[in-house]
Amino acid sequence: MQRLEAPMRRHAPNEEVDYLIVGVGSAGGVLLQRLARAGFRVVGLEAGPFWDTERDWVSDEKGSHQLYWEDMRITGGENPLVFGANNSGKGVGGGSVHWAAFTPRFHPSDFEVYTRDGVGVDWPISYWDLKPYYELLELEMPVAGPAWYPWGDPHGYAYGAHPMGGVGNTLIRGCTKLGIPVSAGGPVAILSGSRNDRPHCIYRGFCIQGCKVGAKASTLITHVPDALRSGAEIRDCSMANRIHLGKDNRVTGVSYFDRAGREHFQKAKAVIVSGYAIETPRLLLNSACAGYENGLANSSDTVGRYLMAQAGTVVLGRFDELVRMYKAPPAHALTEEFYETDPKRDFARGFAIQTVGPLPIAFAKQMMAARGSWGWGMRRQMMDYNHWAALGLLGEILPWPENRVTLAEERDQWGIPVAHINFDLHENDKKLIEFARNKTEEVMRAAGATETAHEARYAHLVGAARMGEDPAKSVVDRYGRTHDIVNLFVCDGSVLPTQGSANPGLTIQALAARTADYLISQGTTVFSSDKRDLTPPPVRRELSPPGTHGKGVPRLG
Amino acid sequence: MKTDASTSKHGDRFPLDPRNGEPLAPRAQPGYYPGFSTLSQQSFWDAATREVVRKRIEEIPPLRFFTPNEVRLMEIVCEHLLPQDDRDVAHRIPILPFIDERLHDKRTPGYRFEVMPPDGAAYRLGLQAIEQMARTAHGRNFLDLSWREQDVLLKSIHDAEPLPGAEEIWARMPIHRYWGLVVQDCVEMYYAHPRAWDEIGFGGPAYPRAYMRLERGEAEPWEVEEKRYEWRAPNDAVSDPSVEEIAAHKEHPPAGQGGTH
Ligand SMILES: Cc1cc2nc3c(=O)[nH]c(=O)nc-3n(C[C@H](O)[C@H](O)[C@H](O)COP(=O)(O)OP(=O)(O)OC[C@H]3O[C@@H](n4cnc5c(N)ncnc54)[C@H](O)[C@@H]3O)c2cc1C
Ligand code: SF4
């Protein structure tokens, strides 16, 4: 049973702190830990609760809605995205509480898709800038995977892959039949053996409902405990509604509503927004003020734009034999053989194929979408639940300016305008999805499926406050500092300029560790000076949570 | 059994034995895992999970959102969208009270399509449309239609080719989004119940004990082996197409709603 130390109030109401972080999710958790360990006075505001995992979490699909961001969002466009359980989290740990924990790295090509393929945009940093942070986070989570991982920048994992379940076997069998290389386990941020005070996976399959065991990494258990021990404060059930701008074009702090609906103001020398690709632009847009009428830090009119989701079409296959796909983590095996642009195909960029393991309610909804099942047909399909396996493709959708977050007329329970999201697919996206779906279906058939069906889906929202060199075309610089305001930063998935076809969580946390190193190397200049220094910071390995780096931790190479 | 079927107000609602066309007797536990009981394992579950499942079984929420007239309609709609005539009455799974609870508590799934009214209003409009379609097509109330007429009317919504009578409602509310909303709620409530887990052979909660047999679909020592039987959907039902018909089914617009990866 896992026991987490709850956060304590550390700062007086009118005290000015160094860094105020909005959102303690994937990125926010890592930032908080690094900055606290380096000695800054730092507070994290989190809209959702600090979890008592044993009391609050359950092994139950319907009982887990509280983990997801289920406040209203309005969705439109030709291919409207769905949110809630499908897309984002609420509560300390954010999306890392309910993610499936696939943790592939981005490929070197992802950072220069414009140069290579003339699509999307290049990043202001390269894979090699991020690589040391990938290596750190893979140990801090840690990630279990094969000793040799052949795609992108080939590398290996220090912790062994997991025993295979039914869906993993399906993917491996199908790929092998077709001569497609496949990772026979991982990379996933799930413990294959116990480490420190965290037990190993028990293969209960409820990863997306939160891992009560503590085997699956979330920043709630990997970084937040060390952040609290290092003096960070987390204020949970605190919903930020506005970032305030002072006279000298510097932000002064953030106002927020506490759990009783009372509004407070927290002063800070610098603010970092880590609220997810929807809530981050929403907060910036809602903080519009004199001088920033279109939204704070939005002189470029890119806040909210270039929102991306990955294509996540699920291909279902029925087998004569039993699969029982509810056992083992849904994230189990994958292939990145189709990741890179292939001149033989008629679209740019590529996709991955991964295992997924929908539990009964999710599977029933898939059957409704994939086959139009209802009534007795639904009952019949569901009686065959144990004969089905599910694979998900993960395809790169390019950044488009009209795919964006804006504010709607409608207001939420605090009176804050809710987010409106517009999402359309473009030609390249559609061709890529169709090709990827056919390939995934081919793998499913090769594995022995006698019937297949598919459900169109999108996952993993990123973008909407992208980083770039040009202040006219991006919101933040390569370290996450807004071009417009020297002491306002964005650090979460919304800074991604493009997204590859790797799940974004590891990259988001690696970027957070890098931003933290940058802020630490800047010392107090961020608080007092208007100077923008882009000198790369040294990699501070000693800031890893204890026991995740150095003596007693496996090494590679 | 015959008597039961023939005395039913709605005629032939029972699944049939394909060998002789006879109605299959309702069971305490339909499905291919006879004797499987997830609840029998609950002493191996954690306390929080046990409590959530206990409440679901024992504390059926009162109806507060729907009006009495709407309740009568919704009850029949739910019986078509998720029929349970193969279950004996004591082992049916309540659906409507949980939909009513969600709407009463104004709980959303975290989004609303911009073309849709709020969920509660969508439910009310949908019922109005169903009633208008019944009157226009048959000159009778939906509740007075035969079981088959009701099923066919609902299937016309499923097909997004609705019977006439509610054009102005479907112009305000895209028909496939309405259908998706209601079917999803029905399946969420049904497949959240341990009796449904037993029916489909889903092992259910497994913390802290763990699953140990991961490969080749093997059953845990406390799970049971599959034992299939053949059944045909009732004569009055149009919701169970053949595999060929499914394959011909044109792609439905709704995108997936559940989280997977
Ligand atoms: C079902 C599912 C499976 C997934 N599986 C994977 C996977 O296998 N691998 C992978 O890499 N990714 C996966 N993801 C995606 C991953 O969870 C996200 O990409 C990641 O968590 C995003 O990180 P973030 O820091 O941008 O935001 P989050 O982790 O969502 O953190 C944002 C936090 O900010 C808080 N917040 C927002 N607004 C405010 C405000 N105004 N005031 C206070 N607090 C606020 C939120 O409550 C939240 O806790 C999955 C997602 C889902 C839904
Ligand atoms: S399958 Fe493993 S990682 Fe996933 S919830 Fe269960 S114990 Fe945790």
PDB file of N, CA, C and O in Angstrom, chain A residues 54 59-60 65 70 73 75 82 86 169 208 212 324 326-327 365 372 375-377 379-380 382 384 386-387 410 420 455-457 460, chain B residues 33 46 49 56 81 83 86 108 111-112 114 158 188 199-201 207 211 215 217-218 220 223-224 226 228 231 239-240 256 258 260-261:
ATOM      1  N   GLU A  54      -4.774   5.252  -2.025  1.00  0.00           N
ATOM      2  CA  GLU A  54      -5.445   4.056  -1.512  1.00  0.00           C
ATOM      3  C   GLU A  54      -6.934   4.333  -1.269  1.00  0.00           C
ATOM      4  O   GLU A  54      -7.775   3.467  -1.469  1.00  0.00           O
ATOM      5  N   SER A  59     -10.163   0.233  -8.676  1.00  0.00           N
ATOM      6  CA  SER A  59      -9.978  -0.630  -9.849  1.00  0.00           C
ATOM      7  C   SER A  59     -11.307  -0.711 -10.569  1.00  0.00           C
ATOM      8  O   SER A  59     -11.970  -1.754 -10.560  1.00  0.00           O
ATOM      9  N   ASP A  60     -11.720   0.384 -11.191  1.00  0.00           N
ATOM     10  CA  ASP A  60     -13.071   0.413 -11.731  1.00  0.00           C
ATOM     11  C   ASP A  60     -13.163   1.518 -12.767  1.00  0.00           C
ATOM     12  O   ASP A  60     -12.773   2.646 -12.500  1.00  0.00           O
ATOM     13  N   HIS A  65     -13.842   8.600 -12.958  1.00  0.00           N
ATOM     14  CA  HIS A  65     -14.021   9.848 -13.710  1.00  0.00           C
ATOM     15  C   HIS A  65     -13.338  11.043 -13.070  1.00  0.00           C
ATOM     16  O   HIS A  65     -12.958  11.997 -13.737  1.00  0.00           O
ATOM     17  N   GLU A  70     -13.039  16.932 -16.371  1.00  0.00           N
ATOM     18  CA  GLU A  70     -14.392  16.799 -16.915  1.00  0.00           C
ATOM     19  C   GLU A  70     -15.199  18.086 -16.785  1.00  0.00           C
ATOM     20  O   GLU A  70     -16.415  18.080 -16.935  1.00  0.00           O
ATOM     21  N   ARG A  73     -15.742  21.677 -21.842  1.00  0.00           N
ATOM     22  CA  ARG A  73     -15.002  22.242 -22.963  1.00  0.00           C
ATOM     23  C   ARG A  73     -15.907  22.077 -24.178  1.00  0.00           C
ATOM     24  O   ARG A  73     -16.639  21.085 -24.256  1.00  0.00           O
ATOM     25  N   THR A  75     -16.332  21.607 -28.212  1.00  0.00           N
ATOM     26  CA  THR A  75     -15.471  21.075 -29.257  1.00  0.00           C
ATOM     27  C   THR A  75     -16.147  21.165 -30.614  1.00  0.00           C
ATOM     28  O   THR A  75     -17.326  20.848 -30.752  1.00  0.00           O
ATOM     29  N   VAL A  82     -12.548  14.768 -28.738  1.00  0.00           N
ATOM     30  CA  VAL A  82     -13.278  14.579 -27.492  1.00  0.00           C
ATOM     31  C   VAL A  82     -12.300  14.661 -26.330  1.00  0.00           C
ATOM     32  O   VAL A  82     -11.111  14.381 -26.472  1.00  0.00           O
ATOM     33  N   ASN A  86     -10.780  10.772 -22.424  1.00  0.00           N
ATOM     34  CA  ASN A  86      -9.977  10.552 -23.618  1.00  0.00           C
ATOM     35  C   ASN A  86      -8.743  11.429 -23.647  1.00  0.00           C
ATOM     36  O   ASN A  86      -7.844  11.206 -24.430  1.00  0.00           O
ATOM     37  N   ASN A 169       1.280 -10.069 -27.387  1.00  0.00           N
ATOM     38  CA  ASN A 169       1.555 -11.220 -28.241  1.00  0.00           C
ATOM     39  C   ASN A 169       0.964 -11.052 -29.626  1.00  0.00           C
ATOM     40  O   ASN A 169       1.558 -11.444 -30.628  1.00  0.00           O
ATOM     41  N   ILE A 208      -5.108   3.128 -16.851  1.00  0.00           N
ATOM     42  CA  ILE A 208      -5.757   4.381 -17.223  1.00  0.00           C
ATOM     43  C   ILE A 208      -6.698   4.857 -16.125  1.00  0.00           C
ATOM     44  O   ILE A 208      -7.182   5.980 -16.125  1.00  0.00           O
ATOM     45  N   LYS A 212      -2.960   2.143  -8.520  1.00  0.00           N
ATOM     46  CA  LYS A 212      -2.990   2.118  -7.054  1.00  0.00           C
ATOM     47  C   LYS A 212      -1.753   1.456  -6.486  1.00  0.00           C
ATOM     48  O   LYS A 212      -1.354   1.705  -5.356  1.00  0.00           O
ATOM     49  N   ARG A 324      -8.344 -12.240 -23.650  1.00  0.00           N
ATOM     50  CA  ARG A 324      -8.497 -11.636 -22.313  1.00  0.00           C
ATOM     51  C   ARG A 324      -7.616 -10.388 -22.207  1.00  0.00           C
ATOM     52  O   ARG A 324      -6.656 -10.339 -21.443  1.00  0.00           O
ATOM     53  N   TYR A 326      -7.900  -7.604 -20.855  1.00  0.00           N
ATOM     54  CA  TYR A 326      -7.897  -6.756 -19.663  1.00  0.00           C
ATOM     55  C   TYR A 326      -6.697  -7.026 -18.765  1.00  0.00           C
ATOM     56  O   TYR A 326      -6.446  -6.272 -17.828  1.00  0.00           O
ATOM     57  N   LYS A 327      -5.960  -8.086 -19.045  1.00  0.00           N
ATOM     58  CA  LYS A 327      -4.802  -8.384 -18.190  1.00  0.00           C
ATOM     59  C   LYS A 327      -3.558  -7.705 -18.746  1.00  0.00           C
ATOM     60  O   LYS A 327      -3.391  -7.589 -19.952  1.00  0.00           O
ATOM     61  N   LYS A 365     -17.919   1.218 -26.111  1.00  0.00           N
ATOM     62  CA  LYS A 365     -18.003   2.481 -26.847  1.00  0.00           C
ATOM     63  C   LYS A 365     -17.282   2.359 -28.191  1.00  0.00           C
ATOM     64  O   LYS A 365     -17.704   2.935 -29.192  1.00  0.00           O
ATOM     65  N   GLY A 372     -21.237   0.354 -35.177  1.00  0.00           N
ATOM     66  CA  GLY A 372     -22.614   0.801 -34.982  1.00  0.00           C
ATOM     67  C   GLY A 372     -23.398  -0.118 -34.069  1.00  0.00           C
ATOM     68  O   GLY A 372     -24.626  -0.186 -34.143  1.00  0.00           O
ATOM     69  N   GLY A 375     -28.239  -2.474 -28.932  1.00  0.00           N
ATOM     70  CA  GLY A 375     -29.257  -3.495 -28.703  1.00  0.00           C
ATOM     71  C   GLY A 375     -28.656  -4.886 -28.549  1.00  0.00           C
ATOM     72  O   GLY A 375     -27.618  -5.066 -27.917  1.00  0.00           O
ATOM     73  N   TRP A 376     -29.316  -5.863 -29.175  1.00  0.00           N
ATOM     74  CA  TRP A 376     -28.827  -7.245 -29.052  1.00  0.00           C
ATOM     75  C   TRP A 376     -27.475  -7.415 -29.725  1.00  0.00           C
ATOM     76  O   TRP A 376     -26.678  -8.258 -29.318  1.00  0.00           O
ATOM     77  N   GLY A 377     -27.221  -6.610 -30.754  1.00  0.00           N
ATOM     78  CA  GLY A 377     -25.918  -6.683 -31.412  1.00  0.00           C
ATOM     79  C   GLY A 377     -24.809  -6.282 -30.456  1.00  0.00           C
ATOM     80  O   GLY A 377     -23.739  -6.896 -30.423  1.00  0.00           O
ATOM     81  N   ARG A 379     -24.970  -6.524 -27.158  1.00  0.00           N
ATOM     82  CA  ARG A 379     -24.834  -7.615 -26.171  1.00  0.00           C
ATOM     83  C   ARG A 379     -24.013  -8.766 -26.759  1.00  0.00           C
ATOM     84  O   ARG A 379     -23.170  -9.361 -26.083  1.00  0.00           O
ATOM     85  N   ARG A 380     -24.247  -9.078 -28.036  1.00  0.00           N
ATOM     86  CA  ARG A 380     -23.528 -10.195 -28.653  1.00  0.00           C
ATOM     87  C   ARG A 380     -22.035  -9.870 -28.789  1.00  0.00           C
ATOM     88  O   ARG A 380     -21.171 -10.682 -28.447  1.00  0.00           O
ATOM     89  N   MET A 382     -20.301  -7.864 -27.048  1.00  0.00           N
ATOM     90  CA  MET A 382     -19.674  -7.788 -25.727  1.00  0.00           C
ATOM     91  C   MET A 382     -19.470  -9.165 -25.107  1.00  0.00           C
ATOM     92  O   MET A 382     -18.531  -9.378 -24.353  1.00  0.00           O
ATOM     93  N   ASP A 384     -18.411 -11.494 -26.574  1.00  0.00           N
ATOM     94  CA  ASP A 384     -17.164 -11.958 -27.184  1.00  0.00           C
ATOM     95  C   ASP A 384     -15.954 -11.120 -26.777  1.00  0.00           C
ATOM     96  O   ASP A 384     -14.882 -11.252 -27.362  1.00  0.00           O
ATOM     97  N   ASN A 386     -13.713 -11.234 -24.653  1.00  0.00           N
ATOM     98  CA  ASN A 386     -12.450 -11.927 -24.404  1.00  0.00           C
ATOM     99  C   ASN A 386     -11.781 -12.481 -25.658  1.00  0.00           C
ATOM    100  O   ASN A 386     -10.670 -12.990 -25.590  1.00  0.00           O
ATOM    101  N   HIS A 387     -12.488 -12.396 -26.798  1.00  0.00           N
ATOM    102  CA  HIS A 387     -11.883 -12.875 -28.048  1.00  0.00           C
ATOM    103  C   HIS A 387     -11.212 -11.756 -28.836  1.00  0.00           C
ATOM    104  O   HIS A 387     -10.664 -12.012 -29.902  1.00  0.00           O
ATOM    105  N   GLU A 410     -19.703  30.675 -23.049  1.00  0.00           N
ATOM    106  CA  GLU A 410     -20.142  29.916 -21.871  1.00  0.00           C
ATOM    107  C   GLU A 410     -19.099  29.980 -20.749  1.00  0.00           C
ATOM    108  O   GLU A 410     -17.908  30.011 -21.006  1.00  0.00           O
ATOM    109  N   HIS A 420     -13.004  26.772 -26.164  1.00  0.00           N
ATOM    110  CA  HIS A 420     -13.594  26.244 -27.394  1.00  0.00           C
ATOM    111  C   HIS A 420     -12.447  25.718 -28.238  1.00  0.00           C
ATOM    112  O   HIS A 420     -11.425  26.391 -28.400  1.00  0.00           O
ATOM    113  N   GLU A 455     -11.963   2.157 -34.982  1.00  0.00           N
ATOM    114  CA  GLU A 455     -12.608   3.321 -34.405  1.00  0.00           C
ATOM    115  C   GLU A 455     -11.654   4.496 -34.581  1.00  0.00           C
ATOM    116  O   GLU A 455     -10.503   4.436 -34.158  1.00  0.00           O
ATOM    117  N   ALA A 456     -12.131   5.575 -35.205  1.00  0.00           N
ATOM    118  CA  ALA A 456     -11.290   6.769 -35.367  1.00  0.00           C
ATOM    119  C   ALA A 456     -11.195   7.495 -34.028  1.00  0.00           C
ATOM    120  O   ALA A 456     -12.177   7.587 -33.302  1.00  0.00           O
ATOM    121  N   ARG A 457     -10.019   7.956 -33.703  1.00  0.00           N
ATOM    122  CA  ARG A 457      -9.801   8.566 -32.395  1.00  0.00           C
ATOM    123  C   ARG A 457      -8.596   9.477 -32.461  1.00  0.00           C
ATOM    124  O   ARG A 457      -7.735   9.297 -33.324  1.00  0.00           O
ATOM    125  N   HIS A 460      -3.601  12.742 -27.060  1.00  0.00           N
ATOM    126  CA  HIS A 460      -2.355  13.461 -26.760  1.00  0.00           C
ATOM    127  C   HIS A 460      -2.332  14.870 -27.336  1.00  0.00           C
ATOM    128  O   HIS A 460      -1.649  15.131 -28.332  1.00  0.00           O
TER     129      HIS A 460
ATOM    130  N   TYR B  33     -19.876 -17.764 -19.526  1.00  0.00           N
ATOM    131  CA  TYR B  33     -19.001 -18.105 -18.391  1.00  0.00           C
ATOM    132  C   TYR B  33     -19.842 -18.551 -17.200  1.00  0.00           C
ATOM    133  O   TYR B  33     -19.876 -17.899 -16.167  1.00  0.00           O
ATOM    134  N   ASP B  46      -9.392  -4.217  -2.922  1.00  0.00           N
ATOM    135  CA  ASP B  46      -9.128  -3.183  -1.922  1.00  0.00           C
ATOM    136  C   ASP B  46     -10.449  -2.579  -1.449  1.00  0.00           C
ATOM    137  O   ASP B  46     -11.475  -2.646  -2.140  1.00  0.00           O
ATOM    138  N   THR B  49     -12.421   0.086  -3.722  1.00  0.00           N
ATOM    139  CA  THR B  49     -13.086  -0.509  -4.876  1.00  0.00           C
ATOM    140  C   THR B  49     -14.329  -1.285  -4.430  1.00  0.00           C
ATOM    141  O   THR B  49     -15.397  -1.186  -5.037  1.00  0.00           O
ATOM    142  N   ARG B  56     -22.885   0.819  -5.996  1.00  0.00           N
ATOM    143  CA  ARG B  56     -23.508   0.708  -7.313  1.00  0.00           C
ATOM    144  C   ARG B  56     -24.615  -0.343  -7.298  1.00  0.00           C
ATOM    145  O   ARG B  56     -25.643  -0.199  -7.945  1.00  0.00           O
ATOM    146  N   LEU B  81     -32.183  -0.215 -26.432  1.00  0.00           N
ATOM    147  CA  LEU B  81     -30.762   0.045 -26.679  1.00  0.00           C
ATOM    148  C   LEU B  81     -29.894  -0.976 -25.967  1.00  0.00           C
ATOM    149  O   LEU B  81     -28.820  -1.341 -26.436  1.00  0.00           O
ATOM    150  N   PRO B  83     -31.147  -4.342 -24.412  1.00  0.00           N
ATOM    151  CA  PRO B  83     -32.203  -5.273 -23.990  1.00  0.00           C
ATOM    152  C   PRO B  83     -31.667  -6.280 -22.972  1.00  0.00           C
ATOM    153  O   PRO B  83     -30.502  -6.674 -23.025  1.00  0.00           O
ATOM    154  N   ASP B  86     -33.047 -11.627 -21.759  1.00  0.00           N
ATOM    155  CA  ASP B  86     -32.425 -12.928 -21.482  1.00  0.00           C
ATOM    156  C   ASP B  86     -32.022 -13.046 -20.014  1.00  0.00           C
ATOM    157  O   ASP B  86     -31.519 -14.078 -19.594  1.00  0.00           O
ATOM    158  N   THR B 108     -20.746  16.124 -16.711  1.00  0.00           N
ATOM    159  CA  THR B 108     -20.528  15.993 -18.149  1.00  0.00           C
ATOM    160  C   THR B 108     -19.366  15.033 -18.353  1.00  0.00           C
ATOM    161  O   THR B 108     -18.596  14.776 -17.428  1.00  0.00           O
ATOM    162  N   TYR B 111     -16.842  17.468 -22.143  1.00  0.00           N
ATOM    163  CA  TYR B 111     -16.905  18.210 -23.395  1.00  0.00           C
ATOM    164  C   TYR B 111     -18.340  18.201 -23.892  1.00  0.00           C
ATOM    165  O   TYR B 111     -19.170  17.413 -23.440  1.00  0.00           O
ATOM    166  N   ARG B 112     -18.595  19.125 -24.829  1.00  0.00           N
ATOM    167  CA  ARG B 112     -19.859  19.104 -25.542  1.00  0.00           C
ATOM    168  C   ARG B 112     -19.561  19.497 -26.975  1.00  0.00           C
ATOM    169  O   ARG B 112     -18.807  20.441 -27.223  1.00  0.00           O
ATOM    170  N   GLU B 114     -20.006  21.416 -30.220  1.00  0.00           N
ATOM    171  CA  GLU B 114     -20.586  22.759 -30.334  1.00  0.00           C
ATOM    172  C   GLU B 114     -21.948  22.739 -31.015  1.00  0.00           C
ATOM    173  O   GLU B 114     -22.760  23.628 -30.803  1.00  0.00           O
ATOM    174  N   HIS B 158     -30.487   5.295 -35.393  1.00  0.00           N
ATOM    175  CA  HIS B 158     -29.159   4.681 -35.517  1.00  0.00           C
ATOM    176  C   HIS B 158     -28.602   4.857 -36.932  1.00  0.00           C
ATOM    177  O   HIS B 158     -27.438   5.209 -37.112  1.00  0.00           O
ATOM    178  N   GLU B 188     -22.229   2.499 -20.632  1.00  0.00           N
ATOM    179  CA  GLU B 188     -21.413   2.838 -19.459  1.00  0.00           C
ATOM    180  C   GLU B 188     -22.087   2.302 -18.182  1.00  0.00           C
ATOM    181  O   GLU B 188     -21.430   1.782 -17.288  1.00  0.00           O
ATOM    182  N   GLU B 199     -21.060 -11.824 -17.084  1.00  0.00           N
ATOM    183  CA  GLU B 199     -21.623 -12.225 -18.377  1.00  0.00           C
ATOM    184  C   GLU B 199     -20.546 -12.315 -19.451  1.00  0.00           C
ATOM    185  O   GLU B 199     -20.528 -13.251 -20.253  1.00  0.00           O
ATOM    186  N   ILE B 200     -19.622 -11.358 -19.468  1.00  0.00           N
ATOM    187  CA  ILE B 200     -18.642 -11.316 -20.565  1.00  0.00           C
ATOM    188  C   ILE B 200     -17.293 -11.912 -20.166  1.00  0.00           C
ATOM    189  O   ILE B 200     -16.366 -11.935 -20.967  1.00  0.00           O
ATOM    190  N   GLY B 201     -17.183 -12.370 -18.923  1.00  0.00           N
ATOM    191  CA  GLY B 201     -15.949 -13.028 -18.506  1.00  0.00           C
ATOM    192  C   GLY B 201     -14.809 -12.076 -18.214  1.00  0.00           C
ATOM    193  O   GLY B 201     -13.636 -12.451 -18.294  1.00  0.00           O
ATOM    194  N   TYR B 207      -6.671  -5.665  -7.662  1.00  0.00           N
ATOM    195  CA  TYR B 207      -5.689  -5.134  -6.723  1.00  0.00           C
ATOM    196  C   TYR B 207      -6.196  -5.412  -5.331  1.00  0.00           C
ATOM    197  O   TYR B 207      -7.376  -5.180  -5.081  1.00  0.00           O
ATOM    198  N   TYR B 211      -3.212 -10.215 -11.486  1.00  0.00           N
ATOM    199  CA  TYR B 211      -3.418 -11.269 -12.478  1.00  0.00           C
ATOM    200  C   TYR B 211      -2.088 -11.967 -12.673  1.00  0.00           C
ATOM    201  O   TYR B 211      -1.041 -11.333 -12.699  1.00  0.00           O
ATOM    202  N   GLU B 215      -0.784 -14.919 -20.547  1.00  0.00           N
ATOM    203  CA  GLU B 215      -0.649 -15.301 -21.954  1.00  0.00           C
ATOM    204  C   GLU B 215      -1.743 -16.250 -22.425  1.00  0.00           C
ATOM    205  O   GLU B 215      -2.377 -16.925 -21.633  1.00  0.00           O
ATOM    206  N   GLY B 217      -4.679 -16.129 -23.304  1.00  0.00           N
ATOM    207  CA  GLY B 217      -6.057 -16.071 -22.827  1.00  0.00           C
ATOM    208  C   GLY B 217      -6.374 -17.028 -21.693  1.00  0.00           C
ATOM    209  O   GLY B 217      -7.534 -17.352 -21.438  1.00  0.00           O
ATOM    210  N   GLU B 218      -5.343 -17.485 -21.018  1.00  0.00           N
ATOM    211  CA  GLU B 218      -5.537 -18.450 -19.933  1.00  0.00           C
ATOM    212  C   GLU B 218      -6.340 -17.827 -18.781  1.00  0.00           C
ATOM    213  O   GLU B 218      -6.170 -16.648 -18.472  1.00  0.00           O
ATOM    214  N   GLU B 220      -7.362 -17.250 -14.829  1.00  0.00           N
ATOM    215  CA  GLU B 220      -6.809 -17.357 -13.479  1.00  0.00           C
ATOM    216  C   GLU B 220      -7.488 -18.555 -12.807  1.00  0.00           C
ATOM    217  O   GLU B 220      -8.583 -18.956 -13.214  1.00  0.00           O
ATOM    218  N   GLU B 223     -10.997 -17.755 -12.254  1.00  0.00           N
ATOM    219  CA  GLU B 223     -11.864 -17.444 -13.390  1.00  0.00           C
ATOM    220  C   GLU B 223     -12.370 -18.766 -13.969  1.00  0.00           C
ATOM    221  O   GLU B 223     -11.890 -19.832 -13.593  1.00  0.00           O
ATOM    222  N   VAL B 224     -13.353 -18.690 -14.892  1.00  0.00           N
ATOM    223  CA  VAL B 224     -13.838 -19.950 -15.454  1.00  0.00           C
ATOM    224  C   VAL B 224     -13.606 -19.986 -16.957  1.00  0.00           C
ATOM    225  O   VAL B 224     -13.420 -18.950 -17.602  1.00  0.00           O
ATOM    226  N   GLU B 226     -14.469 -20.575 -20.919  1.00  0.00           N
ATOM    227  CA  GLU B 226     -15.609 -20.188 -21.752  1.00  0.00           C
ATOM    228  C   GLU B 226     -16.425 -21.422 -22.152  1.00  0.00           C
ATOM    229  O   GLU B 226     -15.852 -22.464 -22.475  1.00  0.00           O
ATOM    230  N   ARG B 228     -19.520 -21.737 -24.745  1.00  0.00           N
ATOM    231  CA  ARG B 228     -20.414 -20.984 -25.634  1.00  0.00           C
ATOM    232  C   ARG B 228     -21.727 -21.714 -25.864  1.00  0.00           C
ATOM    233  O   ARG B 228     -21.788 -22.936 -25.804  1.00  0.00           O
ATOM    234  N   TRP B 231     -27.280 -18.482 -29.778  1.00  0.00           N
ATOM    235  CA  TRP B 231     -28.577 -17.810 -29.585  1.00  0.00           C
ATOM    236  C   TRP B 231     -28.846 -16.862 -30.736  1.00  0.00           C
ATOM    237  O   TRP B 231     -27.922 -16.385 -31.397  1.00  0.00           O
ATOM    238  N   SER B 239     -31.770  -5.170 -34.067  1.00  0.00           N
ATOM    239  CA  SER B 239     -30.497  -4.579 -33.646  1.00  0.00           C
ATOM    240  C   SER B 239     -29.315  -5.534 -33.734  1.00  0.00           C
ATOM    241  O   SER B 239     -28.225  -5.189 -33.316  1.00  0.00           O
ATOM    242  N   ASP B 240     -29.534  -6.743 -34.262  1.00  0.00           N
ATOM    243  CA  ASP B 240     -28.439  -7.713 -34.262  1.00  0.00           C
ATOM    244  C   ASP B 240     -28.137  -8.183 -35.678  1.00  0.00           C
ATOM    245  O   ASP B 240     -28.520  -9.274 -36.085  1.00  0.00           O
ATOM    246  N   GLY B 256     -14.010   7.967 -31.297  1.00  0.00           N
ATOM    247  CA  GLY B 256     -13.930   7.230 -30.047  1.00  0.00           C
ATOM    248  C   GLY B 256     -13.992   8.151 -28.839  1.00  0.00           C
ATOM    249  O   GLY B 256     -13.504   9.263 -28.869  1.00  0.00           O
ATOM    250  N   GLY B 258     -13.535   6.773 -25.465  1.00  0.00           N
ATOM    251  CA  GLY B 258     -12.849   6.204 -24.304  1.00  0.00           C
ATOM    252  C   GLY B 258     -11.362   6.465 -24.421  1.00  0.00           C
ATOM    253  O   GLY B 258     -10.829   6.599 -25.516  1.00  0.00           O
ATOM    254  N   THR B 260      -7.569   5.344 -24.419  1.00  0.00           N
ATOM    255  CA  THR B 260      -6.819   4.104 -24.543  1.00  0.00           C
ATOM    256  C   THR B 260      -5.320   4.352 -24.435  1.00  0.00           C
ATOM    257  O   THR B 260      -4.678   3.800 -23.561  1.00  0.00           O
ATOM    258  N   HIS B 261      -4.792   5.177 -25.299  1.00  0.00           N
ATOM    259  CA  HIS B 261      -3.352   5.399 -25.250  1.00  0.00           C
ATOM    260  C   HIS B 261      -3.009   6.831 -25.577  1.00  0.00           C
ATOM    261  O   HIS B 261      -3.887   7.621 -25.867  1.00  0.00           O
TER     262      HIS B 261
END
